[in-house]
Amino acid sequence: MTPLEKLEQLGIELHEPPKPVGAYVPAVRTGNIVYTAGQLPIIFGSDGKLSAKGKVPSIVSLEDAKTAARVCVINALSAAATQVDSFDSIVRIIRLNVFVNCDSDFTDQALVANGASELLGEIFGLDNSHTRCAVGVASLPLDAPVELDIIAEIK
Amino acid sequence: MTPLEKLEQLGIELHEPPKPVGAYVPAVRTGNIVYTAGQLPIIFGSDGKLSAKGKVPSIVSLEDAKTAARVCVINALSAAATQVDSFDSIVRIIRLNVFVNCDSDFTDQALVANGASELLGEIFGLDNSHTRCAVGVASLPLDAPVELDIIAEIK
Amino acid sequence: MTPLEKLEQLGIELHEPPKPVGAYVPAVRTGNIVYTAGQLPIIFGSDGKLSAKGKVPSIVSLEDAKTAARVCVINALSAAATQVDSFDSIVRIIRLNVFVNCDSDFTDQALVANGASELLGEIFGLDNSHTRCAVGVASLPLDAPVELDIIAEIK
C-alpha cells in the first residue's frame, strides 16, 4: 500500500495545517527535503483547542500524551503535504524531533514519542523508519504536553 | 529590496560572529545549505556580554527576551554570512530553532521567538518565511535567556 | 591521518549502535547526508547500562557528564557508520545537537558538550569542525545525563 492508501485505511484525513502561533510558516521545501514547523496537538476544526494541556505525567497522563503526539504527527503530515503535489511523493520521514513538556523526574519521553513513531511506521512502513530525538523540556507554547517536527524526503 | 539592502535600511550591521563557547565553529556550509551553531545574545564588541541573563519571565522580561532573540538572529546571520560571498546569496531561512530559558509555567515561547521571526520576515520577506520550532528549556549556556540557530538556503 | 586511522590511534572501536529505545532507527541516509537518532550514553555490550544516570551537576558530576557525552558520540558515530561502506567516507560532521539533563541553575552545558566536540575534533580535524547547539533540558529518556545526535556529510 502507498502512504496515501495507508492513511485512508487508518481513517486519517489530512487537513489544512494549524495556523502558526507566530511569524513563520507550517512547512518549507528545499530540494527534495521538506521541513515542518514544530507542531502542537491542535485539534483540526476546533479553533485552536489542544487535545491535552499541561505537564506529563502530573497533569497529562502518559496515554493522553501519546495521543497528543499522534495528533501532532497528523498536523505535521498535513503541513508537509502542502509542499508536494501528492502525499505519495513523500518517500519517507528522515527525522522526528519530539519535545515533551514534563515533570523533571519523568524519564519515559520515549513512550510518549512512540505515539508519533508508531503512526509513522504504519503509514510509511516499519522497514522505512525514521531517526528520532526525544527530550523532556521545562515548558511548551500554549502549555502543550508535546511538540514535534519532521523532516521528510520527497521523491 | 534585496536582503542586504533591507539590512542597511534597518540599520543592522553584520559583524564577526561571536567566538564559539566551545570546540566548534559558528557555521558550516554543505551544498547549498548553511547551518549555524546555536547563538546566544552576545552583544557585538562587548567582550562576551549578553543583552540579558536569566530565566523568562521571572528575571528577564518578555520584552527583553524578545530583544535578546533579535540579537541572536543578528549573530546567526553574521555566522551564516561567513559561508557566502555575498549576503544576498542567502535565498531564505529554511529553519529557525528557538530555545527559551524559562520558568516551568511560562507558555509564551512563541512571543519570544517572534523577536527573531519578525526580523527575519523584514529581511527576507513575509512571503518567504521560515519554519520554526520554539520550546522552553531548563537552562542555557551562560544563563542566556534564549539560544537559537538557523538553517539557510543559498542560491 | 584518515578518520578511521585516527579512531584506531585513539583506541576507539565502533560497534553495533545501541538498540533504539522506541519505534525508530539509529540512522538514516538521504543523498550525501546522514542523520543519527538521539544517542544516550549506553555502554556497548552492557545490555543497556548507561555510563551515568541523573541530573548534572547535583547527581552526575561535570566530569562524568563530559565522559557520557563522549560515549554518546561513539554511539552516534557507530550509528552513522551503518549508512556508509567505509567510515572514511564520512567527510565531516555538519551538526552536533547536545541536550544536557541538568538542574535549572546549571549554565555549563558548553563544558559537557565539549566532551563530544573535542572527540569529534580529534577524529575529523580541528580545521574541519562542526556547528553545535547545546541546551539544558528538564529530563531525558532513561534519566540519561546527556543525549546528542549528529548530522554527517558523506563523500
Short mmCIF file of N, CA and C in Angstrom, two decimals, chain A residues 21-31 35-40 55 83 97 99 101-102 136-144 147-151, chain B residues 32-33 35 92-95 97 99-100 102-111 114 117-118 126 128-138 151 153:
data_model
loop_
_atom_site.label_atom_id
_atom_site.label_comp_id
_atom_site.label_asym_id
_atom_site.label_seq_id
_atom_site.Cartn_x
_atom_site.Cartn_y
_atom_site.Cartn_z
N VAL A 21 1.58 29.71 15.39
CA VAL A 21 1.34 30.57 16.55
C VAL A 21 2.36 31.72 16.59
N GLY A 22 2.94 32.05 15.44
CA GLY A 22 3.90 33.16 15.36
C GLY A 22 4.20 33.48 13.91
N ALA A 23 5.25 34.29 13.70
CA ALA A 23 5.57 34.83 12.38
C ALA A 23 6.40 33.85 11.56
N TYR A 24 5.82 32.67 11.29
CA TYR A 24 6.53 31.66 10.50
C TYR A 24 5.50 30.87 9.69
N VAL A 25 5.97 29.86 8.95
CA VAL A 25 5.06 29.08 8.09
C VAL A 25 5.08 27.61 8.51
N PRO A 26 4.03 26.86 8.13
CA PRO A 26 3.93 25.46 8.57
C PRO A 26 4.99 24.53 7.98
N ALA A 27 5.44 24.83 6.75
CA ALA A 27 6.41 23.93 6.11
C ALA A 27 7.17 24.67 5.02
N VAL A 28 8.41 24.22 4.77
CA VAL A 28 9.23 24.77 3.70
C VAL A 28 9.88 23.59 2.98
N ARG A 29 9.92 23.70 1.65
CA ARG A 29 10.62 22.68 0.86
C ARG A 29 11.90 23.25 0.30
N THR A 30 12.99 22.48 0.42
CA THR A 30 14.26 22.86 -0.21
C THR A 30 14.78 21.62 -0.91
N GLY A 31 14.88 21.68 -2.24
CA GLY A 31 15.25 20.48 -3.00
C GLY A 31 14.22 19.39 -2.73
N TYR A 35 10.89 20.51 5.52
CA TYR A 35 10.93 20.74 6.97
C TYR A 35 9.55 21.23 7.39
N THR A 36 9.01 20.65 8.48
CA THR A 36 7.80 21.25 9.03
C THR A 36 8.17 22.06 10.26
N ALA A 37 7.34 23.03 10.58
CA ALA A 37 7.47 23.74 11.84
C ALA A 37 7.12 22.79 12.98
N GLY A 38 7.50 23.17 14.18
CA GLY A 38 7.10 22.42 15.37
C GLY A 38 5.58 22.44 15.46
N GLN A 39 5.00 21.27 15.67
CA GLN A 39 3.54 21.14 15.68
C GLN A 39 3.04 20.85 17.09
N LEU A 40 1.97 21.52 17.46
CA LEU A 40 1.31 21.26 18.74
C LEU A 40 0.10 20.37 18.48
N LYS A 55 1.68 19.38 32.01
CA LYS A 55 2.88 18.55 32.07
C LYS A 55 2.55 17.07 32.20
N GLN A 83 3.49 20.97 0.62
CA GLN A 83 4.68 21.22 -0.18
C GLN A 83 4.86 20.23 -1.32
N ASN A 97 11.64 15.04 15.62
CA ASN A 97 12.11 15.65 16.87
C ASN A 97 10.92 15.82 17.80
N PHE A 99 9.57 16.99 21.64
CA PHE A 99 9.80 17.70 22.89
C PHE A 99 8.61 17.45 23.81
N ASN A 101 6.74 18.18 27.33
CA ASN A 101 6.59 19.11 28.45
C ASN A 101 6.31 18.27 29.69
N CYS A 102 7.32 18.09 30.53
CA CYS A 102 7.15 17.08 31.60
C CYS A 102 7.75 17.52 32.92
N GLY A 136 12.88 15.84 27.27
CA GLY A 136 11.90 16.44 28.16
C GLY A 136 12.24 17.90 28.37
N VAL A 137 11.26 18.78 28.19
CA VAL A 137 11.55 20.21 28.33
C VAL A 137 10.74 20.84 29.45
N ALA A 138 11.18 22.04 29.86
CA ALA A 138 10.60 22.72 31.02
C ALA A 138 9.17 23.19 30.75
N SER A 139 8.89 23.55 29.51
CA SER A 139 7.56 24.07 29.17
C SER A 139 7.46 24.22 27.66
N LEU A 140 6.22 24.31 27.18
CA LEU A 140 5.99 24.43 25.74
C LEU A 140 4.94 25.50 25.46
N PRO A 141 4.92 26.03 24.23
CA PRO A 141 3.92 27.03 23.86
C PRO A 141 2.50 26.53 24.13
N LEU A 142 1.67 27.39 24.63
CA LEU A 142 0.25 27.10 24.92
C LEU A 142 0.08 26.01 25.97
N ASP A 143 1.16 25.69 26.69
CA ASP A 143 1.16 24.61 27.68
C ASP A 143 0.84 23.24 27.06
N ALA A 144 1.21 23.08 25.82
CA ALA A 144 1.02 21.78 25.16
C ALA A 144 1.87 20.72 25.85
N GLU A 147 5.42 18.78 21.61
CA GLU A 147 5.62 19.50 20.35
C GLU A 147 6.56 18.65 19.53
N LEU A 148 6.30 18.55 18.23
CA LEU A 148 7.21 17.77 17.39
C LEU A 148 7.27 18.35 15.99
N ASP A 149 8.37 18.03 15.31
CA ASP A 149 8.51 18.44 13.91
C ASP A 149 9.12 17.29 13.13
N ILE A 150 8.93 17.32 11.83
CA ILE A 150 9.50 16.25 10.99
C ILE A 150 10.29 16.85 9.83
N ILE A 151 11.24 16.07 9.36
CA ILE A 151 11.94 16.34 8.11
C ILE A 151 11.62 15.17 7.20
N ASN B 32 24.14 23.66 -0.90
CA ASN B 32 23.54 25.00 -0.85
C ASN B 32 22.81 25.27 0.48
N ILE B 33 23.26 24.57 1.52
CA ILE B 33 22.65 24.75 2.84
C ILE B 33 23.72 25.22 3.83
N TYR B 35 24.29 25.69 7.95
CA TYR B 35 23.86 25.52 9.33
C TYR B 35 24.66 26.48 10.20
N ARG B 92 16.89 32.27 1.46
CA ARG B 92 15.88 32.31 2.52
C ARG B 92 16.37 31.50 3.72
N ILE B 93 15.65 31.66 4.81
CA ILE B 93 15.88 30.85 6.00
C ILE B 93 14.88 29.69 5.95
N ILE B 94 15.41 28.48 6.02
CA ILE B 94 14.55 27.30 5.98
C ILE B 94 13.98 27.03 7.37
N ARG B 95 14.84 27.20 8.37
CA ARG B 95 14.50 26.75 9.70
C ARG B 95 15.09 27.66 10.78
N ASN B 97 15.36 27.42 14.99
CA ASN B 97 15.12 26.68 16.24
C ASN B 97 15.38 27.62 17.41
N PHE B 99 15.28 28.15 21.61
CA PHE B 99 15.22 27.59 22.96
C PHE B 99 15.15 28.73 23.96
N VAL B 100 14.08 28.75 24.73
CA VAL B 100 13.88 29.83 25.71
C VAL B 100 14.15 29.29 27.12
N CYS B 102 13.39 29.38 30.57
CA CYS B 102 12.22 29.97 31.21
C CYS B 102 11.76 29.21 32.44
N ASP B 103 10.92 29.87 33.20
CA ASP B 103 10.24 29.23 34.31
C ASP B 103 9.34 28.13 33.73
N SER B 104 9.08 27.12 34.58
CA SER B 104 8.40 25.94 34.05
C SER B 104 6.90 26.18 33.81
N ASP B 105 6.39 27.35 34.23
CA ASP B 105 4.98 27.65 33.94
C ASP B 105 4.83 28.71 32.86
N PHE B 106 5.92 29.01 32.16
CA PHE B 106 5.87 30.01 31.09
C PHE B 106 5.44 29.32 29.79
N THR B 107 4.48 29.91 29.11
CA THR B 107 3.97 29.25 27.90
C THR B 107 3.96 30.18 26.67
N ASP B 108 4.66 31.31 26.80
CA ASP B 108 4.69 32.26 25.68
C ASP B 108 6.01 32.23 24.91
N GLN B 109 6.56 31.03 24.75
CA GLN B 109 7.79 30.91 23.95
C GLN B 109 7.61 31.50 22.56
N ALA B 110 6.38 31.40 22.03
CA ALA B 110 6.15 31.90 20.67
C ALA B 110 6.37 33.42 20.60
N LEU B 111 6.01 34.12 21.66
CA LEU B 111 6.19 35.58 21.64
C LEU B 111 7.68 35.94 21.68
N ASN B 114 9.12 35.29 18.30
CA ASN B 114 8.73 36.28 17.30
C ASN B 114 9.76 37.42 17.19
N SER B 117 11.72 35.85 14.52
CA SER B 117 10.98 35.61 13.27
C SER B 117 10.59 36.91 12.57
N GLU B 118 10.21 37.91 13.37
CA GLU B 118 9.77 39.17 12.74
C GLU B 118 10.93 39.86 12.03
N LEU B 126 8.00 38.56 4.01
CA LEU B 126 7.00 37.77 4.73
C LEU B 126 6.46 36.62 3.88
N ASN B 128 8.22 34.73 2.18
CA ASN B 128 9.37 33.83 2.00
C ASN B 128 9.82 33.38 3.38
N SER B 129 8.83 32.99 4.19
CA SER B 129 9.11 32.80 5.61
C SER B 129 9.67 31.42 5.92
N HIS B 130 10.08 31.25 7.13
CA HIS B 130 10.77 30.06 7.61
C HIS B 130 9.85 29.16 8.44
N THR B 131 10.27 27.92 8.65
CA THR B 131 9.63 27.08 9.65
C THR B 131 10.33 27.34 10.98
N ARG B 132 9.65 27.01 12.04
CA ARG B 132 10.19 27.32 13.36
C ARG B 132 9.80 26.28 14.38
N CYS B 133 10.69 26.08 15.32
CA CYS B 133 10.39 25.25 16.47
C CYS B 133 10.81 26.08 17.69
N ALA B 134 9.92 26.28 18.64
CA ALA B 134 10.23 27.06 19.84
C ALA B 134 9.81 26.28 21.06
N VAL B 135 10.75 26.07 21.97
CA VAL B 135 10.45 25.31 23.19
C VAL B 135 11.06 26.03 24.40
N GLY B 136 10.57 25.65 25.58
CA GLY B 136 11.11 26.21 26.82
C GLY B 136 12.04 25.22 27.47
N VAL B 137 13.24 25.65 27.82
CA VAL B 137 14.21 24.71 28.39
C VAL B 137 14.59 25.10 29.82
N ALA B 138 15.18 24.13 30.51
CA ALA B 138 15.50 24.28 31.94
C ALA B 138 16.60 25.30 32.17
N ILE B 151 18.97 27.43 9.76
CA ILE B 151 19.42 26.71 8.57
C ILE B 151 19.00 27.58 7.40
N GLU B 153 19.17 28.63 3.13
CA GLU B 153 19.37 28.12 1.76
C GLU B 153 20.12 29.16 0.94
#
